[in-house]
CSV table of C-alpha atoms and ligand atoms in Angstrom, one decimal:
chain,number,residue,atom,x,y,z
A,154,MET,CA,87.2,-92.4,177.1
A,155,SER,CA,90.9,-92.5,176.5
A,156,ILE,CA,92.6,-89.4,177.5
A,157,PRO,CA,96.3,-89.0,175.8
A,158,PHE,CA,98.8,-87.0,177.6
A,159,LEU,CA,99.5,-85.2,174.3
A,160,ASP,CA,98.4,-85.7,170.9
A,161,LEU,CA,100.5,-83.9,168.1
A,162,ARG,CA,98.5,-85.6,165.4
A,163,ALA,CA,95.4,-84.0,166.5
A,164,ILE,CA,96.8,-80.7,167.3
A,165,ASN,CA,98.8,-80.3,163.8
A,166,GLY,CA,95.9,-82.0,162.1
A,167,ARG,CA,93.6,-78.9,162.7
A,168,MET,CA,96.0,-76.8,160.9
A,169,HIS,CA,96.6,-79.4,158.2
A,170,ASP,CA,95.8,-77.1,155.1
A,171,GLU,CA,97.9,-74.2,156.4
A,172,ILE,CA,100.9,-76.5,157.1
A,173,GLN,CA,100.6,-78.1,153.9
A,174,ALA,CA,100.5,-74.7,152.1
A,175,ALA,CA,103.7,-73.7,154.2
A,176,ILE,CA,105.5,-76.7,153.0
A,177,SER,CA,104.6,-76.4,149.4
A,178,ARG,CA,105.6,-72.7,149.4
A,179,VAL,CA,109.1,-73.9,150.4
A,180,LEU,CA,109.0,-76.6,148.0
A,181,GLU,CA,108.3,-74.1,145.2
A,182,ALA,CA,110.8,-71.7,146.2
A,183,GLY,CA,113.6,-74.2,145.9
A,184,TRP,CA,115.5,-72.6,148.8
A,185,TYR,CA,116.0,-74.4,152.1
A,186,ILE,CA,118.8,-72.9,154.3
A,187,HIS,CA,118.8,-69.2,155.3
A,188,GLY,CA,116.3,-67.6,153.4
A,189,LYS,CA,113.0,-65.5,153.6
A,190,GLU,CA,110.9,-68.0,155.7
A,191,VAL,CA,113.5,-68.0,158.4
A,192,THR,CA,113.7,-64.1,158.3
A,193,ALA,CA,110.0,-63.9,158.5
A,194,PHE,CA,109.6,-66.2,161.4
A,195,GLU,CA,112.5,-64.4,163.3
A,196,GLN,CA,110.9,-61.2,162.8
A,197,GLN,CA,107.4,-62.4,164.0
A,198,PHE,CA,108.8,-64.3,166.9
A,199,ALA,CA,110.8,-61.3,168.0
A,200,THR,CA,107.5,-59.3,168.0
A,201,TRP,CA,106.0,-62.2,170.2
A,202,CYS,CA,109.0,-61.9,172.6
A,203,GLY,CA,108.5,-58.2,173.1
A,204,GLY,CA,111.2,-57.1,170.8
A,205,GLY,CA,114.9,-57.5,170.3
A,206,GLU,CA,116.4,-59.8,167.6
A,207,VAL,CA,115.7,-63.5,167.1
A,208,VAL,CA,118.4,-65.8,165.7
A,209,GLY,CA,116.9,-69.2,164.6
A,210,VAL,CA,119.1,-72.2,165.6
A,211,GLY,CA,119.1,-75.9,165.1
A,212,ASN,CA,117.2,-76.9,168.6
A,213,GLY,CA,116.8,-75.7,172.0
A,214,LEU,CA,120.0,-77.2,173.4
A,215,ASP,CA,121.9,-75.3,170.7
A,216,ALA,CA,120.2,-72.0,171.6
A,217,LEU,CA,121.6,-72.5,175.1
A,218,VAL,CA,125.0,-73.6,174.1
A,219,LEU,CA,125.2,-70.7,171.4
A,220,ALA,CA,124.0,-68.0,173.9
A,221,LEU,CA,126.6,-69.2,176.7
A,222,ARG,CA,129.4,-69.2,174.1
A,223,ALA,CA,128.6,-65.9,172.7
A,224,ALA,CA,128.4,-64.5,176.2
A,225,GLY,CA,132.1,-65.7,176.6
A,226,ILE,CA,131.3,-68.3,179.1
A,227,GLY,CA,133.6,-71.3,179.1
A,228,PRO,CA,136.2,-73.4,180.9
A,229,GLY,CA,136.9,-72.3,184.5
A,230,ASP,CA,133.5,-70.6,184.8
A,231,GLU,CA,130.7,-71.5,187.1
A,232,VAL,CA,127.0,-71.2,185.9
A,233,ILE,CA,123.9,-71.2,188.4
A,234,VAL,CA,121.3,-73.6,187.3
A,235,PRO,CA,118.2,-75.0,188.9
A,236,ALA,CA,118.6,-78.5,190.3
A,237,HIS,CA,115.1,-79.3,189.2
A,238,THR,CA,115.1,-79.2,185.3
A,239,PHE,CA,115.5,-81.0,182.1
A,240,ILE,CA,119.0,-82.1,181.7
A,241,ALA,CA,119.5,-79.9,178.6
A,242,THR,CA,120.1,-76.9,180.9
A,243,TRP,CA,123.0,-78.6,182.6
A,244,LEU,CA,124.4,-80.1,179.4
A,245,ALA,CA,124.5,-76.6,177.7
A,246,VAL,CA,126.8,-75.3,180.5
A,247,SER,CA,128.8,-78.5,180.2
A,248,ALA,CA,129.2,-78.3,176.5
A,249,VAL,CA,130.9,-75.0,176.7
A,250,GLY,CA,133.3,-76.3,179.3
A,251,ALA,CA,131.8,-74.4,182.3
A,252,THR,CA,130.7,-76.0,185.5
A,253,PRO,CA,126.9,-76.2,186.4
A,254,VAL,CA,126.2,-75.2,190.0
A,255,ALA,CA,122.9,-76.5,191.4
A,256,VAL,CA,120.6,-74.4,193.4
A,257,ASP,CA,117.3,-75.8,194.8
A,258,VAL,CA,113.7,-74.8,193.7
A,259,HIS,CA,110.4,-73.6,195.3
A,260,VAL,CA,108.2,-76.9,195.9
A,261,ASP,CA,105.2,-75.1,194.7
A,262,THR,CA,106.2,-73.2,191.6
A,263,TYR,CA,109.2,-75.7,190.8
A,264,ASN,CA,111.3,-72.7,189.8
A,265,LEU,CA,114.6,-71.5,191.2
A,266,ASP,CA,114.5,-70.4,194.8
A,267,ALA,CA,116.3,-66.9,194.4
A,268,SER,CA,116.9,-66.7,198.1
A,269,LEU,CA,119.4,-69.6,197.8
A,270,ILE,CA,121.4,-68.2,194.9
A,271,GLU,CA,123.7,-65.7,196.9
A,272,ALA,CA,125.2,-68.6,198.9
A,273,ALA,CA,126.1,-70.6,195.7
A,274,LEU,CA,128.1,-67.6,194.0
A,275,THR,CA,131.9,-67.8,193.9
A,276,ALA,CA,134.5,-65.5,192.3
A,277,ARG,CA,134.0,-67.9,189.1
A,278,THR,CA,130.3,-67.4,188.8
A,279,ARG,CA,129.6,-65.8,185.4
A,280,ALA,CA,126.0,-66.3,184.9
A,281,ILE,CA,122.6,-67.6,186.2
A,282,LEU,CA,121.0,-69.9,183.7
A,283,VAL,CA,117.4,-69.5,184.8
A,284,VAL,CA,114.7,-71.9,183.6
A,285,HIS,CA,111.1,-71.0,183.3
A,286,LEU,CA,109.9,-74.6,183.9
A,287,TYR,CA,106.4,-75.9,182.9
A,288,GLY,CA,105.4,-72.7,181.6
A,289,GLN,CA,105.8,-70.2,184.6
A,290,LEU,CA,108.5,-67.6,184.8
A,291,ALA,CA,111.1,-67.9,187.8
A,292,ASP,CA,111.2,-65.0,190.3
A,293,MET,CA,112.8,-62.7,187.7
A,294,ASP,CA,112.6,-59.6,189.8
A,295,ALA,CA,114.8,-61.0,192.5
A,296,ILE,CA,117.2,-63.0,190.1
A,297,CYS,CA,117.7,-59.9,188.0
A,298,ALA,CA,118.4,-57.6,190.8
A,299,LEU,CA,120.8,-60.1,192.4
A,300,ALA,CA,122.8,-60.7,189.0
A,301,GLN,CA,123.1,-56.9,188.7
A,302,THR,CA,124.4,-56.5,192.2
A,303,HIS,CA,127.1,-59.2,191.2
A,304,THR,CA,127.6,-58.2,187.7
A,305,ILE,CA,126.8,-61.7,186.3
A,306,ALA,CA,124.8,-62.4,183.4
A,307,VAL,CA,121.2,-63.7,183.1
A,308,ILE,CA,120.4,-66.1,180.5
A,309,GLU,CA,116.9,-67.5,180.1
A,310,ASP,CA,116.1,-71.2,179.3
A,311,ALA,CA,112.5,-70.3,178.0
A,312,ALA,CA,112.0,-73.7,176.1
A,313,GLN,CA,108.8,-74.3,178.1
A,314,ALA,CA,107.5,-70.7,178.4
A,315,HIS,CA,106.7,-69.4,174.8
A,316,GLY,CA,104.4,-66.4,175.6
A,317,ALA,CA,104.5,-66.7,179.5
A,318,GLU,CA,104.7,-63.4,181.2
A,319,LEU,CA,105.6,-61.8,184.6
A,320,HIS,CA,104.3,-58.3,185.2
A,321,GLY,CA,103.6,-58.2,181.6
A,322,LYS,CA,107.1,-58.7,180.5
A,323,PRO,CA,107.5,-62.0,178.5
A,324,ALA,CA,109.8,-65.0,178.9
A,325,GLY,CA,113.0,-64.3,177.0
A,326,ALA,CA,112.9,-60.4,177.4
A,327,TRP,CA,114.6,-60.4,181.1
A,328,GLY,CA,118.1,-61.5,180.6
A,329,LEU,CA,120.9,-60.9,178.2
A,330,ALA,CA,119.3,-63.8,176.1
A,331,GLY,CA,116.2,-66.0,176.0
A,332,CYS,CA,116.6,-69.5,174.6
A,333,PHE,CA,113.8,-71.3,173.0
A,334,SER,CA,113.1,-74.9,171.8
A,335,PHE,CA,110.5,-75.8,169.1
A,336,TYR,CA,110.8,-79.5,169.7
A,337,PRO,CA,107.4,-80.9,168.5
A,338,GLY,CA,106.0,-81.3,171.9
A,339,LYS,CA,106.6,-77.7,173.2
A,340,ASN,CA,104.0,-75.0,173.2
A,341,LEU,CA,105.4,-73.6,169.9
A,342,GLY,CA,106.5,-76.8,168.3
A,343,ALA,CA,107.9,-77.5,164.7
A,344,LEU,CA,107.6,-80.9,162.8
A,345,GLY,CA,111.1,-81.6,163.9
A,346,ASP,CA,114.0,-80.0,165.8
A,347,ALA,CA,114.3,-76.3,165.8
A,348,GLY,CA,115.3,-73.5,168.3
A,349,ALA,CA,115.9,-69.9,168.7
A,350,VAL,CA,117.6,-67.2,170.8
A,351,VAL,CA,116.2,-63.8,171.3
A,352,THR,CA,118.4,-60.9,172.7
A,353,ARG,CA,118.4,-57.2,172.7
A,354,ASP,CA,122.1,-57.3,172.3
A,355,ALA,CA,123.0,-56.7,168.6
A,356,GLY,CA,126.6,-57.8,169.1
A,357,LEU,CA,125.5,-61.0,170.8
A,358,ALA,CA,122.8,-61.8,168.0
A,359,ARG,CA,125.6,-61.3,165.5
A,360,GLN,CA,128.0,-63.6,167.4
A,361,ILE,CA,125.3,-66.2,167.7
A,362,ARG,CA,124.7,-66.0,163.9
A,363,LEU,CA,128.3,-66.3,163.2
A,364,LEU,CA,128.8,-69.3,165.7
A,365,GLY,CA,125.7,-71.1,164.3
A,366,ASN,CA,126.9,-70.7,160.7
A,367,TYR,CA,130.6,-72.2,160.7
A,368,GLY,CA,131.8,-68.9,162.1
A,369,SER,CA,131.1,-67.4,158.6
A,370,GLN,CA,129.2,-64.3,157.8
A,371,LYS,CA,130.5,-63.9,154.3
A,372,ARG,CA,131.1,-67.4,152.4
A,373,TYR,CA,134.2,-69.0,152.9
A,374,GLU,CA,135.6,-66.5,155.4
A,375,HIS,CA,135.5,-68.0,159.0
A,376,GLU,CA,136.1,-65.3,161.6
A,377,VAL,CA,135.7,-68.0,164.7
A,378,LEU,CA,135.7,-71.6,165.3
A,379,GLY,CA,131.9,-72.2,164.6
A,380,THR,CA,129.5,-75.0,164.3
A,381,ASN,CA,126.5,-75.8,162.2
A,382,SER,CA,123.2,-75.1,163.9
A,383,ARG,CA,120.6,-73.4,161.5
A,384,LEU,CA,116.8,-73.1,161.6
A,385,ASP,CA,115.8,-74.3,158.3
A,386,GLU,CA,113.3,-72.8,155.8
A,387,MET,CA,110.9,-75.7,156.0
A,388,GLN,CA,110.6,-75.4,159.9
A,389,ALA,CA,110.5,-71.9,159.8
A,390,ALA,CA,107.5,-72.0,157.4
A,391,ILE,CA,105.7,-74.3,159.5
A,392,LEU,CA,106.5,-72.3,162.8
A,393,GLN,CA,104.9,-69.3,161.2
A,394,VAL,CA,101.6,-71.3,161.0
A,395,ARG,CA,102.0,-72.5,164.6
A,396,LEU,CA,102.8,-69.2,165.9
A,397,ALA,CA,99.7,-67.7,164.4
A,398,HIS,CA,97.6,-70.3,166.6
A,399,LEU,CA,100.1,-69.9,169.7
A,400,ALA,CA,97.8,-67.3,171.6
A,401,ALA,CA,94.7,-69.4,171.1
A,402,HIS,CA,96.4,-72.5,172.2
A,403,ASN,CA,98.0,-70.9,175.3
A,404,ALA,CA,94.5,-69.5,176.1
A,405,GLN,CA,93.1,-73.0,175.9
A,406,ARG,CA,95.8,-74.6,178.0
A,407,SER,CA,94.9,-71.7,180.7
A,408,GLU,CA,91.2,-72.6,180.6
A,409,LEU,CA,92.0,-76.1,181.1
A,410,ALA,CA,94.7,-75.3,184.0
A,411,ALA,CA,91.9,-73.2,185.7
A,412,ARG,CA,89.5,-76.1,185.7
A,413,TYR,CA,92.2,-78.4,187.2
A,414,LEU,CA,93.0,-75.9,189.9
A,415,THR,CA,89.5,-75.4,190.8
A,416,ARG,CA,88.4,-79.0,191.0
A,417,LEU,CA,91.6,-80.5,192.4
A,418,ALA,CA,91.5,-77.7,195.4
A,419,ALA,CA,89.1,-80.2,197.0
A,420,VAL,CA,91.9,-83.1,197.4
A,421,PRO,CA,94.2,-81.9,200.2
A,422,GLN,CA,96.6,-84.8,199.7
A,423,LEU,CA,97.5,-83.2,196.2
A,424,GLY,CA,100.1,-80.4,195.9
A,425,LEU,CA,99.0,-78.1,193.1
A,426,PRO,CA,101.2,-75.5,191.1
A,427,ALA,CA,101.2,-72.2,192.7
A,428,VAL,CA,100.8,-69.1,190.6
A,429,ARG,CA,102.6,-66.0,191.9
A,430,ASP,CA,101.2,-62.5,191.7
A,431,GLY,CA,101.6,-60.9,188.3
A,432,MET,CA,102.3,-64.2,186.7
A,433,LYS,CA,100.7,-65.4,183.3
A,434,PRO,CA,101.7,-69.0,182.8
A,435,VAL,CA,101.3,-70.8,179.4
A,436,TRP,CA,101.0,-74.3,181.1
A,437,HIS,CA,103.4,-76.2,179.0
A,438,LEU,CA,102.8,-79.1,181.7
A,439,PHE,CA,100.3,-79.2,184.5
A,440,VAL,CA,102.3,-80.9,187.5
A,441,VAL,CA,101.0,-82.1,190.8
A,442,ARG,CA,102.7,-83.7,193.7
A,443,THR,CA,101.8,-86.6,195.7
A,444,THR,CA,103.4,-89.1,197.9
A,445,ALA,CA,101.1,-91.6,196.3
A,446,ARG,CA,102.4,-91.1,192.7
A,447,ALA,CA,102.8,-94.8,191.6
A,448,ALA,CA,99.5,-95.8,192.7
A,449,LEU,CA,97.9,-92.7,191.3
A,450,GLN,CA,99.6,-93.0,188.0
A,451,ALA,CA,98.6,-96.8,187.9
A,452,TRP,CA,95.0,-95.9,188.8
A,453,LEU,CA,94.9,-93.2,186.0
A,454,GLN,CA,96.4,-95.5,183.5
A,455,GLN,CA,93.9,-98.3,184.4
A,456,HIS,CA,91.2,-95.7,183.3
A,457,GLU,CA,93.1,-94.9,180.1
A,458,VAL,CA,94.3,-91.5,181.3
A,459,GLN,CA,98.0,-91.1,180.3
A,460,THR,CA,100.3,-89.4,182.6
A,461,LEU,CA,104.1,-88.7,182.7
A,462,VAL,CA,106.9,-87.8,185.1
A,463,HIS,CA,108.9,-84.7,184.5
A,464,TYR,CA,111.5,-85.4,185.8
A,465,PRO,CA,112.1,-88.8,187.8
A,466,CYS,CA,115.7,-88.2,188.5
A,467,PRO,CA,117.5,-84.7,188.7
A,468,PRO,CA,120.7,-84.1,186.6
A,469,HIS,CA,123.1,-84.1,189.6
A,470,LEU,CA,121.9,-87.8,190.2
A,471,GLN,CA,122.3,-88.9,186.7
A,472,PRO,CA,125.2,-91.3,185.8
A,473,ALA,CA,126.4,-88.7,183.2
A,474,TYR,CA,127.2,-86.3,186.0
A,475,GLN,CA,128.9,-88.6,188.5
A,476,GLY,CA,132.2,-87.5,189.3
A,477,ARG,CA,131.9,-84.5,187.2
A,478,ILE,CA,130.4,-81.9,189.7
A,479,ALA,CA,131.6,-80.9,193.2
A,480,PRO,CA,129.1,-81.9,195.9
A,481,GLY,CA,127.4,-78.5,196.3
A,482,ALA,CA,124.5,-77.4,198.6
A,483,PRO,CA,122.0,-80.0,199.3
A,484,VAL,CA,119.0,-79.8,197.1
A,485,PRO,CA,116.2,-81.6,199.1
A,486,VAL,CA,113.1,-79.9,197.5
A,487,THR,CA,114.5,-81.1,194.0
A,488,GLU,CA,115.0,-84.7,195.5
A,489,GLN,CA,111.5,-84.7,197.0
A,490,LEU,CA,110.1,-83.4,193.6
A,491,ALA,CA,111.7,-86.2,191.7
A,492,ASP,CA,109.8,-88.6,193.8
A,493,GLN,CA,106.4,-86.7,193.9
A,494,VAL,CA,105.7,-84.9,190.6
A,495,LEU,CA,103.1,-86.1,188.1
A,496,SER,CA,102.2,-84.5,184.8
A,497,LEU,CA,98.6,-84.5,184.0
A,498,PRO,CA,97.2,-84.5,180.5
A,499,MET,CA,97.6,-80.9,179.1
A,500,GLY,CA,97.5,-79.4,175.8
A,501,PRO,CA,95.0,-77.8,173.1
A,502,HIS,CA,94.1,-81.5,172.0
A,503,LEU,CA,91.9,-81.7,175.3
A,504,SER,CA,88.4,-80.4,176.2
A,505,LEU,CA,87.2,-79.4,179.6
A,506,SER,CA,85.0,-82.5,179.8
A,507,GLN,CA,88.1,-84.6,179.6
A,508,ILE,CA,89.8,-82.6,182.3
A,509,ASP,CA,86.5,-83.1,184.4
A,510,ARG,CA,87.0,-86.8,183.8
A,511,VAL,CA,90.7,-86.7,185.1
A,512,CYS,CA,89.7,-84.8,188.1
A,513,ASP,CA,86.8,-87.1,188.9
A,514,LEU,CA,89.2,-90.0,188.8
A,515,ILE,CA,91.8,-88.4,191.0
A,516,ILE,CA,89.1,-87.4,193.5
A,517,GLN,CA,87.8,-91.1,193.4
A,518,PHE,CA,91.3,-92.3,194.0
A,519,PHE,CA,92.1,-90.2,197.1
A,520,ALA,CA,88.6,-91.0,198.4
A,521,GLY,CA,89.5,-94.6,198.2
A,522,GLN,CA,92.9,-94.0,199.9
A,523,SER,CA,91.5,-92.4,203.3
B,104,PLP,C1,113.1,-79.0,175.6
B,104,PLP,C2,113.9,-78.4,176.6
B,104,PLP,C3,115.3,-78.0,176.1
B,104,PLP,C4,115.9,-78.5,174.9
B,104,PLP,O1,115.3,-78.4,173.7
B,104,PLP,P1,115.6,-79.2,172.4
B,104,PLP,O2,115.0,-78.6,171.3
B,104,PLP,O3,115.2,-80.6,172.6
B,104,PLP,O4,117.2,-79.4,172.4
B,104,PLP,C5,116.0,-77.2,177.1
B,104,PLP,N1,115.5,-76.9,178.2
B,104,PLP,C6,114.1,-77.2,178.6
B,104,PLP,C7,113.8,-76.7,180.0
B,104,PLP,C8,113.5,-78.0,177.9
B,104,PLP,O5,112.2,-78.4,178.3
């Protein structure tokens, strides 16, 4: 039994007829940019996000960049970012000319450690760009309270957290803006690149629309130096199909994660993801920690179980950032995670018996180690 990490062909294949119908609808309409499919998806996704206005954009990185730009963040400003994240979080800050300031994370939730933020604030800090990594929200109560005290903005990188909630409040609804990616492998994935920003600030939404459409609201009138970053009709039509299945897919992920958590609790050598009170994760990834990562990964591969590492090298150690950021506070947890994290197969393409197979193999591996 071969167990793939992710199988988009299988996941999208089950929606084949619905996706085909969505594509035909766009083809028949003959209208491909800024039309009724985008408007319909924006409205449906806004409901999903607990209200506000959704602006479709080209991809998740653009969602972050446009939200930061619309919030007036630019050269000379500092933005707090988690040290442990996908590099897009940092690149968005760099893209607007601001400086990312790394703060370490909790070893068990993998998300920003709010108690370390205060020490990283300076007179130049303008925002906290918080990431809801692997499908769980960061400690938003503490982070939002801190931001309010210091009158700085909170912007959410919710690219891995479509539908995740903390105390019943969804990802994207906490900060000034919530930024989503619909990259094919995300919980809500398009058949190509796509992204969106959700915000309750109508002025900010207008500014993001403007920036993403050549700085123009009225054809050939350009109010600001904009760019081209638009969600297209084809992806918006496909995303409506995927959105209709998102609750079921997230529920499936939860069932698989519960099985992993129950069965792997028997392996003391393995660090499991912690779920704080009030959290409803959507398990974009199921990430464990082990000092025997390379050997465990090889053992699983040998038994046709595919795993991945998210992420083997944190942004501050990437060649791209050498000489570009001031050495900040040390981030020992992030550096430990880079050496120890392993993402197990997760997604609606998997069955509970496949999860059991992965757990059996992991238990066997560690039994052989001791
Ligand atoms: C995927 C991802 C992004 C970027 O999204 P793209 O659509 O690939 O540009 C940003 N942040 C995080 C945490 C992500 O996982």
